[in-house]
Short mmCIF file of C-alpha atoms and ligand atoms in Angstrom, two decimals:
data_model
loop_
_atom_site.label_atom_id
_atom_site.label_comp_id
_atom_site.label_asym_id
_atom_site.label_seq_id
_atom_site.Cartn_x
_atom_site.Cartn_y
_atom_site.Cartn_z
CA MET A 1 35.97 -6.14 -82.15
CA ALA A 2 34.87 -9.37 -80.54
CA LYS A 3 34.82 -12.41 -82.82
CA ARG A 4 31.25 -13.66 -83.20
CA ILE A 5 31.05 -17.41 -82.70
CA MET A 6 27.82 -19.05 -83.82
CA VAL A 7 27.07 -22.12 -81.70
CA ILE A 8 24.62 -24.38 -83.56
CA PHE A 9 22.71 -27.24 -81.94
CA GLY A 10 19.30 -28.86 -82.02
CA THR A 11 19.02 -32.00 -79.89
CA ARG A 12 19.13 -32.83 -76.18
CA PRO A 13 22.67 -34.23 -76.05
CA GLU A 14 24.15 -31.37 -78.06
CA ALA A 15 22.51 -28.85 -75.72
CA ILE A 16 23.87 -30.67 -72.64
CA LYS A 17 27.38 -30.77 -74.08
CA LEU A 18 27.37 -27.19 -75.41
CA PHE A 19 25.87 -25.12 -72.60
CA PRO A 20 29.19 -25.20 -70.68
CA VAL A 21 31.01 -24.19 -73.89
CA ILE A 22 28.68 -21.22 -74.38
CA ALA A 23 29.35 -20.15 -70.78
CA ALA A 24 33.12 -20.39 -71.39
CA LEU A 25 32.87 -18.39 -74.63
CA LYS A 26 30.97 -15.65 -72.78
CA GLU A 27 33.76 -15.44 -70.23
CA ALA A 28 36.58 -15.41 -72.79
CA ASP A 29 38.06 -12.08 -73.86
CA GLY A 30 37.34 -11.15 -77.46
CA LEU A 31 34.69 -13.80 -78.17
CA GLU A 32 30.93 -13.36 -78.40
CA PRO A 33 28.71 -16.44 -78.73
CA ILE A 34 25.56 -16.32 -80.85
CA VAL A 35 23.23 -19.23 -80.14
CA LEU A 36 21.33 -20.82 -83.04
CA VAL A 37 19.06 -23.71 -82.10
CA THR A 38 17.54 -25.62 -84.97
CA GLY A 39 14.76 -27.18 -82.93
CA GLN A 40 15.56 -30.61 -84.38
CA HIS A 41 14.21 -31.66 -80.97
CA ARG A 42 11.59 -29.59 -79.18
CA GLU A 43 10.52 -30.63 -75.65
CA MET A 44 13.77 -32.48 -75.02
CA LEU A 45 15.83 -29.49 -76.17
CA ASP A 46 13.74 -26.99 -74.22
CA GLN A 47 14.26 -28.98 -71.01
CA VAL A 48 18.01 -28.34 -71.29
CA LEU A 49 17.68 -24.69 -72.35
CA GLU A 50 15.53 -24.04 -69.31
CA ILE A 51 17.85 -25.69 -66.80
CA ALA A 52 20.91 -24.00 -68.29
CA GLY A 53 19.12 -20.63 -68.42
CA LEU A 54 19.92 -20.29 -72.13
CA VAL A 55 17.86 -18.05 -74.39
CA PRO A 56 18.75 -18.70 -78.04
CA ASP A 57 19.34 -15.79 -80.42
CA HIS A 58 17.70 -17.85 -83.20
CA ASP A 59 15.31 -20.80 -83.06
CA LEU A 60 14.44 -22.44 -86.37
CA ALA A 61 11.78 -24.68 -84.75
CA LEU A 62 12.29 -27.33 -87.44
CA MET A 63 11.05 -30.49 -85.74
CA GLN A 64 8.21 -32.43 -87.36
CA PRO A 65 6.74 -35.58 -85.81
CA GLY A 66 8.40 -38.75 -87.08
CA GLN A 67 10.82 -36.82 -89.30
CA SER A 68 12.90 -38.81 -91.80
CA LEU A 69 16.61 -38.22 -92.18
CA ASP A 70 16.08 -36.63 -95.62
CA GLU A 71 13.38 -34.28 -94.40
CA ILE A 72 15.19 -33.01 -91.34
CA SER A 73 18.50 -32.64 -93.19
CA ALA A 74 16.96 -30.63 -96.04
CA ARG A 75 15.19 -28.28 -93.63
CA LEU A 76 18.34 -27.91 -91.55
CA LEU A 77 20.62 -27.00 -94.44
CA THR A 78 18.43 -24.26 -95.84
CA GLY A 79 17.33 -22.98 -92.42
CA ILE A 80 20.86 -22.73 -91.01
CA GLY A 81 22.17 -21.27 -94.28
CA GLY A 82 19.67 -18.40 -94.05
CA VAL A 83 20.78 -17.47 -90.53
CA LEU A 84 24.47 -17.66 -91.48
CA ASP A 85 23.79 -15.26 -94.36
CA SER A 86 22.10 -12.74 -92.09
CA GLU A 87 24.43 -13.05 -89.07
CA LYS A 88 27.74 -13.54 -90.91
CA PRO A 89 29.58 -14.99 -87.89
CA ASP A 90 33.37 -15.32 -87.73
CA MET A 91 33.23 -19.02 -86.83
CA VAL A 92 30.72 -21.83 -86.37
CA ILE A 93 30.79 -24.43 -83.59
CA VAL A 94 29.00 -27.76 -83.92
CA GLN A 95 29.00 -30.73 -81.54
CA GLY A 96 29.04 -34.44 -82.13
CA ASP A 97 27.29 -36.33 -84.87
CA THR A 98 23.66 -35.33 -85.28
CA ALA A 99 21.92 -34.12 -88.44
CA THR A 100 22.06 -30.60 -86.98
CA ALA A 101 25.82 -30.86 -86.46
CA MET A 102 26.49 -32.23 -89.94
CA CYS A 103 24.22 -29.71 -91.72
CA GLY A 104 25.47 -26.83 -89.55
CA ALA A 105 29.05 -27.61 -90.49
CA LEU A 106 28.17 -28.07 -94.16
CA ALA A 107 26.24 -24.79 -94.36
CA ALA A 108 29.27 -23.02 -92.81
CA TYR A 109 31.63 -24.68 -95.28
CA TYR A 110 29.42 -23.57 -98.20
CA ARG A 111 30.09 -20.01 -96.99
CA LYS A 112 33.80 -20.67 -96.38
CA LEU A 113 33.35 -20.02 -92.67
CA PRO A 114 35.72 -21.72 -90.23
CA VAL A 115 34.22 -24.67 -88.34
CA ALA A 116 35.15 -25.87 -84.86
CA HIS A 117 34.02 -29.42 -84.02
CA VAL A 118 33.40 -30.31 -80.38
CA GLU A 119 33.64 -34.05 -79.62
CA ALA A 120 35.60 -34.78 -82.77
CA GLY A 121 37.20 -38.08 -83.74
CA LEU A 122 34.86 -40.68 -82.25
CA ARG A 123 34.77 -43.68 -84.59
CA SER A 124 33.15 -47.09 -84.32
CA GLY A 125 34.59 -48.13 -87.67
CA ASN A 126 31.14 -49.23 -88.87
CA ILE A 127 29.11 -46.79 -90.98
CA TYR A 128 25.82 -48.40 -89.93
CA HIS A 129 26.52 -48.41 -86.15
CA PRO A 130 25.70 -45.76 -85.08
CA TRP A 131 23.58 -44.87 -88.07
CA PRO A 132 23.75 -42.23 -89.49
CA GLU A 133 26.01 -40.68 -86.85
CA GLU A 134 29.27 -42.41 -87.81
CA VAL A 135 29.17 -40.82 -91.25
CA ASN A 136 27.85 -37.47 -89.97
CA ARG A 137 30.87 -37.22 -87.70
CA LYS A 138 33.29 -38.22 -90.46
CA ILE A 139 31.85 -35.62 -92.82
CA ILE A 140 32.49 -32.85 -90.28
CA GLY A 141 35.96 -34.26 -89.58
CA GLY A 142 36.74 -34.00 -93.30
CA PHE A 143 36.88 -30.22 -93.31
CA ALA A 144 36.72 -28.75 -89.77
CA ASP A 145 39.38 -26.16 -88.93
CA LEU A 146 39.53 -27.06 -85.24
CA HIS A 147 38.93 -30.59 -83.95
CA PHE A 148 38.29 -30.79 -80.21
CA ALA A 149 38.90 -34.45 -79.44
CA PRO A 150 37.60 -35.61 -76.06
CA THR A 151 40.27 -38.27 -75.59
CA GLU A 152 43.64 -39.32 -76.97
CA THR A 153 41.88 -42.26 -78.71
CA ALA A 154 39.70 -39.81 -80.63
CA ALA A 155 42.70 -37.63 -81.52
CA HIS A 156 44.51 -40.72 -82.81
CA ALA A 157 41.55 -41.60 -85.07
CA LEU A 158 41.71 -38.11 -86.57
CA ARG A 159 45.46 -38.34 -87.19
CA ARG A 160 44.88 -41.69 -88.93
CA GLU A 161 42.53 -39.82 -91.27
CA ALA A 162 45.34 -37.33 -92.03
CA VAL A 163 43.95 -34.44 -90.02
CA ALA A 164 46.92 -32.14 -89.30
CA ASP A 165 48.16 -32.35 -85.73
CA ASP A 166 47.98 -28.60 -85.17
CA LYS A 167 44.22 -28.64 -85.83
CA ILE A 168 43.57 -31.22 -83.07
CA LEU A 169 43.32 -30.48 -79.37
CA VAL A 170 42.52 -33.12 -76.74
CA THR A 171 40.11 -31.32 -74.42
CA GLY A 172 38.16 -33.97 -72.51
CA ASN A 173 34.43 -34.26 -73.10
CA THR A 174 32.31 -31.27 -72.16
CA VAL A 175 29.67 -33.70 -70.85
CA VAL A 176 31.81 -33.98 -67.71
CA ASP A 177 31.67 -30.17 -67.32
CA ALA A 178 27.87 -30.40 -67.62
CA LEU A 179 27.69 -33.31 -65.17
CA HIS A 180 29.79 -31.45 -62.57
CA TRP A 181 27.53 -28.41 -62.95
CA VAL A 182 24.31 -30.38 -62.58
CA THR A 183 25.64 -32.50 -59.70
CA ALA A 184 26.51 -29.31 -57.81
CA ARG A 185 22.97 -27.93 -58.41
CA LEU A 186 21.50 -31.17 -57.08
CA ALA A 187 23.73 -31.13 -54.01
CA GLU A 188 22.69 -27.52 -53.25
CA ASP A 189 19.02 -28.35 -53.55
CA PRO A 190 17.98 -32.03 -53.75
CA SER A 191 14.32 -30.97 -54.10
CA ARG A 192 15.10 -30.12 -57.73
CA ALA A 193 14.84 -33.86 -58.46
CA ALA A 194 11.10 -33.70 -57.78
CA VAL A 195 10.08 -35.98 -60.67
CA ILE A 196 12.28 -38.87 -59.58
CA ALA A 197 11.59 -38.49 -55.84
CA PRO A 198 8.17 -40.23 -55.79
CA VAL A 199 9.44 -43.02 -58.05
CA GLU A 200 12.42 -43.46 -55.74
CA ALA A 201 10.02 -43.73 -52.79
CA ARG A 202 7.78 -46.22 -54.63
CA PHE A 203 10.72 -48.51 -55.35
CA ALA A 204 12.50 -48.16 -51.99
CA GLY A 205 14.47 -51.33 -51.18
CA LYS A 206 14.60 -52.57 -54.77
CA ARG A 207 17.63 -52.70 -57.06
CA ILE A 208 17.16 -49.96 -59.63
CA ILE A 209 17.90 -50.46 -63.31
CA GLY A 210 17.84 -47.22 -65.30
CA VAL A 211 17.01 -47.63 -68.98
CA THR A 212 17.23 -45.40 -72.05
CA THR A 213 17.00 -46.37 -75.70
CA HIS A 214 16.52 -44.50 -78.95
CA ARG A 215 19.03 -45.54 -81.60
CA ARG A 216 17.73 -45.68 -85.16
CA GLU A 217 19.82 -48.75 -86.00
CA ASN A 218 17.98 -50.62 -83.23
CA PHE A 219 14.52 -49.90 -84.66
CA GLY A 220 12.67 -53.11 -85.54
CA SER A 221 13.86 -56.37 -84.04
CA GLY A 222 16.49 -54.69 -81.82
CA MET A 223 13.91 -52.53 -80.03
CA ASP A 224 11.54 -55.47 -79.75
CA ASP A 225 14.24 -57.57 -78.08
CA ILE A 226 15.17 -54.71 -75.74
CA ALA A 227 11.53 -54.32 -74.65
CA HIS A 228 11.19 -58.05 -73.95
CA ALA A 229 14.49 -58.13 -72.04
CA ILE A 230 13.24 -55.32 -69.78
CA ARG A 231 10.01 -57.21 -69.25
CA ASP A 232 11.95 -60.34 -68.30
CA LEU A 233 14.09 -58.42 -65.79
CA ALA A 234 11.03 -56.75 -64.28
CA ALA A 235 9.68 -60.18 -63.35
CA ARG A 236 12.19 -60.24 -60.48
CA ASP A 237 10.70 -59.08 -57.16
CA ASP A 238 13.89 -57.37 -56.04
CA VAL A 239 14.26 -55.24 -59.18
CA ALA A 240 12.62 -52.05 -60.41
CA ILE A 241 13.09 -50.45 -63.81
CA ILE A 242 13.02 -46.67 -64.26
CA PHE A 243 12.72 -45.85 -67.93
CA PRO A 244 12.29 -42.31 -69.27
CA VAL A 245 11.02 -43.05 -72.77
CA HIS A 246 12.42 -41.04 -75.70
CA LEU A 247 9.79 -39.03 -77.62
CA ASN A 248 10.60 -40.60 -80.97
CA PRO A 249 7.26 -42.25 -81.93
CA GLN A 250 9.09 -45.35 -83.17
CA VAL A 251 10.62 -45.87 -79.73
CA ARG A 252 7.24 -45.45 -78.04
CA ALA A 253 5.55 -47.83 -80.48
CA ALA A 254 8.15 -50.49 -79.69
CA MET A 255 8.27 -50.07 -75.90
CA LEU A 256 4.83 -49.12 -74.63
CA PRO A 257 2.76 -52.15 -75.76
CA ILE A 258 5.18 -54.51 -74.05
CA LEU A 259 5.92 -52.55 -70.86
CA VAL A 260 2.83 -50.57 -69.90
CA GLY A 261 1.13 -51.79 -66.72
CA LEU A 262 4.02 -53.78 -65.22
CA ASP A 263 4.32 -53.27 -61.43
CA ASN A 264 8.08 -52.99 -61.35
CA VAL A 265 8.43 -50.67 -64.33
CA ALA A 266 8.09 -46.88 -64.17
CA LEU A 267 7.72 -45.53 -67.70
CA LEU A 268 8.38 -41.79 -67.53
CA GLU A 269 8.40 -38.86 -69.92
CA PRO A 270 11.94 -37.71 -70.81
CA LEU A 271 13.53 -36.35 -67.63
CA ASP A 272 15.18 -32.98 -67.39
CA TYR A 273 18.92 -33.18 -66.83
CA LEU A 274 18.65 -32.67 -63.05
CA ASN A 275 16.19 -35.52 -62.65
CA PHE A 276 18.08 -37.77 -65.05
CA THR A 277 21.29 -37.19 -63.12
CA ARG A 278 19.42 -38.18 -59.96
CA LEU A 279 18.37 -41.38 -61.73
CA LEU A 280 22.03 -42.06 -62.56
CA GLN A 281 22.88 -41.54 -58.89
CA ILE A 282 20.26 -43.96 -57.55
CA ALA A 283 20.59 -46.62 -60.25
CA ASP A 284 22.42 -49.84 -59.47
CA LEU A 285 23.08 -50.23 -63.16
CA MET A 286 22.16 -48.63 -66.47
CA LEU A 287 20.93 -50.35 -69.62
CA THR A 288 21.30 -48.01 -72.55
CA ASP A 289 22.12 -47.44 -76.19
CA SER A 290 22.80 -43.74 -75.58
CA GLY A 291 26.13 -42.11 -76.29
CA GLY A 292 25.97 -39.58 -73.47
CA VAL A 293 24.92 -42.11 -70.84
CA GLN A 294 27.98 -44.24 -71.74
CA GLU A 295 30.08 -41.24 -70.75
CA GLU A 296 28.18 -40.20 -67.63
CA ALA A 297 27.79 -43.64 -66.00
CA PRO A 298 31.56 -44.26 -65.73
CA ALA A 299 32.01 -40.80 -64.22
CA LEU A 300 29.57 -41.81 -61.46
CA GLY A 301 30.88 -45.36 -61.07
CA LYS A 302 27.68 -46.97 -62.35
CA PRO A 303 28.01 -50.16 -64.40
CA VAL A 304 26.53 -49.61 -67.83
CA LEU A 305 25.41 -52.38 -70.19
CA VAL A 306 25.47 -50.92 -73.68
CA MET A 307 22.75 -52.34 -75.93
CA ARG A 308 24.84 -52.02 -79.08
CA ASP A 309 27.28 -54.24 -80.97
CA THR A 310 29.95 -51.57 -81.38
CA THR A 311 30.75 -48.28 -79.76
CA GLU A 312 32.58 -45.15 -80.81
CA ARG A 313 33.24 -44.62 -77.08
CA PRO A 314 35.54 -47.57 -76.21
CA GLU A 315 37.06 -45.74 -73.24
CA GLY A 316 34.30 -46.85 -70.84
CA VAL A 317 34.74 -50.47 -71.94
CA VAL A 318 38.51 -50.25 -71.51
CA ALA A 319 38.05 -48.67 -68.07
CA GLY A 320 35.82 -51.64 -67.16
CA THR A 321 32.64 -49.68 -66.32
CA ALA A 322 30.86 -50.35 -69.62
CA LYS A 323 30.15 -53.60 -71.43
CA LEU A 324 28.75 -54.09 -74.93
CA VAL A 325 25.84 -56.54 -74.79
CA GLY A 326 24.11 -55.99 -78.14
CA THR A 327 20.33 -56.21 -78.42
CA ASP A 328 19.76 -59.95 -78.05
CA ARG A 329 17.05 -60.49 -75.40
CA ALA A 330 18.69 -63.46 -73.67
CA THR A 331 22.11 -61.80 -73.59
CA ILE A 332 20.79 -58.58 -72.07
CA VAL A 333 18.93 -60.54 -69.39
CA ALA A 334 21.94 -62.78 -68.66
CA GLU A 335 24.38 -59.86 -68.36
CA ALA A 336 22.07 -57.81 -66.14
CA THR A 337 21.31 -60.87 -63.99
CA ARG A 338 25.03 -61.53 -63.55
CA LEU A 339 25.55 -57.98 -62.25
CA LEU A 340 22.56 -58.25 -59.93
CA ASP A 341 23.51 -61.65 -58.49
CA ASP A 342 27.29 -61.72 -58.53
CA SER A 343 28.67 -59.08 -56.18
CA THR A 344 32.23 -59.64 -57.40
CA ALA A 345 31.23 -59.03 -61.01
CA TYR A 346 29.29 -55.96 -59.88
CA ALA A 347 32.16 -54.55 -57.82
CA ALA A 348 34.54 -55.03 -60.74
CA MET A 349 32.40 -52.73 -62.90
CA ALA A 350 31.24 -50.24 -60.27
CA GLN A 351 34.48 -48.30 -60.20
CA ALA A 352 34.33 -44.57 -60.66
CA HIS A 353 36.59 -43.84 -63.60
CA ASN A 354 36.54 -40.75 -65.64
CA PRO A 355 38.19 -41.49 -68.95
CA PHE A 356 36.21 -38.74 -70.65
CA GLY A 357 37.52 -35.61 -68.96
CA ASP A 358 38.18 -33.54 -65.86
CA GLY A 359 35.30 -31.05 -66.12
CA HIS A 360 37.47 -28.25 -67.57
CA SER A 361 37.02 -29.01 -71.26
CA SER A 362 34.98 -25.94 -72.12
CA GLY A 363 37.63 -23.50 -70.92
CA ARG A 364 40.23 -25.29 -73.06
CA ILE A 365 37.94 -24.98 -76.07
CA ALA A 366 37.33 -21.25 -75.56
CA ARG A 367 41.05 -20.58 -75.09
CA ALA A 368 41.92 -22.55 -78.23
CA ILE A 369 39.39 -20.56 -80.26
CA SER A 370 40.82 -17.27 -78.96
CA GLY A 371 44.28 -18.53 -79.87
CA TRP A 372 43.13 -19.50 -83.34
CA PHE A 373 41.98 -15.95 -84.06
CA SER A 374 45.17 -14.41 -82.70
CA ALA A 375 47.41 -16.61 -84.86
CA PRO A 376 45.91 -16.27 -88.35
CA GLU A 377 49.08 -17.49 -90.10
CA ARG A 378 48.48 -20.95 -88.60
CA HIS A 379 45.33 -21.55 -90.57
CA GLN A 380 46.09 -20.48 -94.10
CA SER A 381 46.45 -24.06 -95.32
CA ASN A 382 42.74 -24.92 -95.66
C1 UD1 B 1 18.55 -37.53 -82.75
C2 UD1 B 1 19.90 -37.70 -83.42
C3 UD1 B 1 20.74 -38.73 -82.68
C4 UD1 B 1 20.81 -38.41 -81.20
C5 UD1 B 1 19.41 -38.24 -80.65
C6 UD1 B 1 19.47 -37.84 -79.22
C7 UD1 B 1 20.04 -37.46 -85.87
C8 UD1 B 1 19.93 -38.13 -87.17
N1 UD1 B 1 19.74 -38.20 -84.80
O1 UD1 B 1 17.85 -38.76 -82.87
O2 UD1 B 1 22.06 -38.74 -83.20
O3 UD1 B 1 21.46 -39.45 -80.54
O4 UD1 B 1 18.73 -37.22 -81.39
O5 UD1 B 1 18.24 -38.04 -78.58
O6 UD1 B 1 20.42 -36.32 -85.79
N2 UD1 B 1 10.69 -35.98 -80.84
C9 UD1 B 1 9.76 -35.20 -80.19
N3 UD1 B 1 10.19 -34.25 -79.31
C10 UD1 B 1 11.50 -34.06 -79.03
C11 UD1 B 1 12.45 -34.88 -79.67
C12 UD1 B 1 12.02 -35.83 -80.58
O7 UD1 B 1 8.56 -35.33 -80.39
O8 UD1 B 1 11.83 -33.19 -78.22
C13 UD1 B 1 10.22 -37.00 -81.82
C14 UD1 B 1 9.68 -36.36 -83.11
O9 UD1 B 1 8.62 -37.13 -83.58
C15 UD1 B 1 10.88 -36.48 -84.07
C16 UD1 B 1 11.45 -37.81 -83.64
O10 UD1 B 1 11.32 -37.82 -82.22
O11 UD1 B 1 10.52 -36.45 -85.42
C17 UD1 B 1 12.87 -38.07 -84.05
O12 UD1 B 1 13.72 -36.98 -83.74
P1 UD1 B 1 15.14 -36.86 -84.51
O13 UD1 B 1 15.90 -35.70 -83.94
O14 UD1 B 1 14.96 -36.90 -85.99
O15 UD1 B 1 15.87 -38.19 -84.16
P2 UD1 B 1 16.28 -38.85 -82.81
O16 UD1 B 1 15.95 -40.28 -82.96
O17 UD1 B 1 15.76 -38.08 -81.66
N1 UDP B 2 19.14 -37.52 -70.64
C1 UDP B 2 18.24 -36.68 -70.01
N2 UDP B 2 16.96 -37.14 -69.77
C2 UDP B 2 16.56 -38.37 -70.13
C3 UDP B 2 17.47 -39.22 -70.80
C4 UDP B 2 18.75 -38.77 -71.04
O1 UDP B 2 18.58 -35.56 -69.66
O2 UDP B 2 15.40 -38.72 -69.88
C5 UDP B 2 20.50 -37.01 -70.94
C6 UDP B 2 21.64 -37.90 -70.52
O3 UDP B 2 22.07 -37.56 -69.23
C7 UDP B 2 22.70 -37.60 -71.56
C8 UDP B 2 21.90 -37.22 -72.78
O4 UDP B 2 20.58 -36.93 -72.34
O5 UDP B 2 23.50 -36.48 -71.20
C9 UDP B 2 21.88 -38.34 -73.77
O6 UDP B 2 20.96 -38.07 -74.78
P1 UDP B 2 20.43 -39.16 -75.77
O7 UDP B 2 20.54 -40.51 -75.14
O8 UDP B 2 19.11 -38.69 -76.23
O9 UDP B 2 21.42 -39.02 -77.01
P2 UDP B 2 22.89 -39.58 -77.34
O10 UDP B 2 23.79 -39.25 -76.21
O11 UDP B 2 22.75 -41.06 -77.57
O12 UDP B 2 23.25 -38.89 -78.60
#
């Protein structure tokens, strides 16, 4: 009988990084994926489900506007637990560091179900940056049965925390699988980027800065500084800002009053993955506090200024495509201005490197899970 693998996710980045894994599980002999979405996000999750053609087996539809960490976590734990009790899967897969991932793993552990963690081992070393994701990821790493580390750096962090070597596999990051898939769709049919196309036409001839921001630890003065830095940069005639604004009401409250109505700024609703990838392609540089964008920009050779003080993804910085600039207004403006005005500095960062994977991570993950079930003696030690 096929082993039933419950894949649990709830937010946009988890969906992007797990749809290739679900496809690989479907292709693997002896494995049957069951898809449980928590609906921690709604519109932003549905955009990915639609593009990937994924129809979940379960949808808990848990999102509430402006949800606190306590509220969403409590709903997640009981909601996921109920589905695990009715479905009784053979294994649970979670991805990354969200509340859905942490609660999905915990609910599985409470039922003594094996847990596989995709994108394991990322560490900033600071429990408040990213907050609460650093601790979410560590909690999962404390008891997962299979740790799929995207890079050797991540695997090393797990070994330092005494995770047994035979539970760790360096797979690359499945975001590169997703990016290859979406880039191929765009190449087949560029008209799929229909949301970005008119914005691209409006800003023809200008240098494009793509922006995303949403991190909870930046709420307050950090977001305020980011908004003012964007406003400062938009004062340049030769620059245009394309900014799909996250649906978190706190992000909107910080950004919209400062940026609405500026000629050189296009404030957009969250873009589907095809349109966002097109934005990455046309951008001269990205300003972001996103995890996923830090991984995608290097793959496309786009300089990325990371509006954070630390990162759990140092590979882009080491490769030279990413730079940490924090959230100070003057620093963001100075660093972006340097890239816009100094072609040598720009060329040094605009190198296509792909430290995060080769686009075949999902197949490795599916094969490792098959192998885990066919070698039960290897996992008696938990
Ligand atoms: C969550 C994750 C974060 C991840 C981010 C990706 C946690 C604690 N945080 O942060 O790790 O980087 O997703 O974007 O798990 N909203 C909508 N529609 C949507 C999505 C969000 O309206 O489709 C609004 C809602 O008001 C919601 C709020 O955004 O309450 C916050 O969503 P939530 O998932 O709690 O946190 P994020 O900041 O999105
Ligand atoms: N993304 C998207 N549309 C957007 C903004 C981002 O599809 O308008 C994608 C982006 O390509 C990346 C992912 O969403 O793969 C990042 O999600 P987010 O920044 O919300 O979360 P994080 O990666 O920081 O957890």
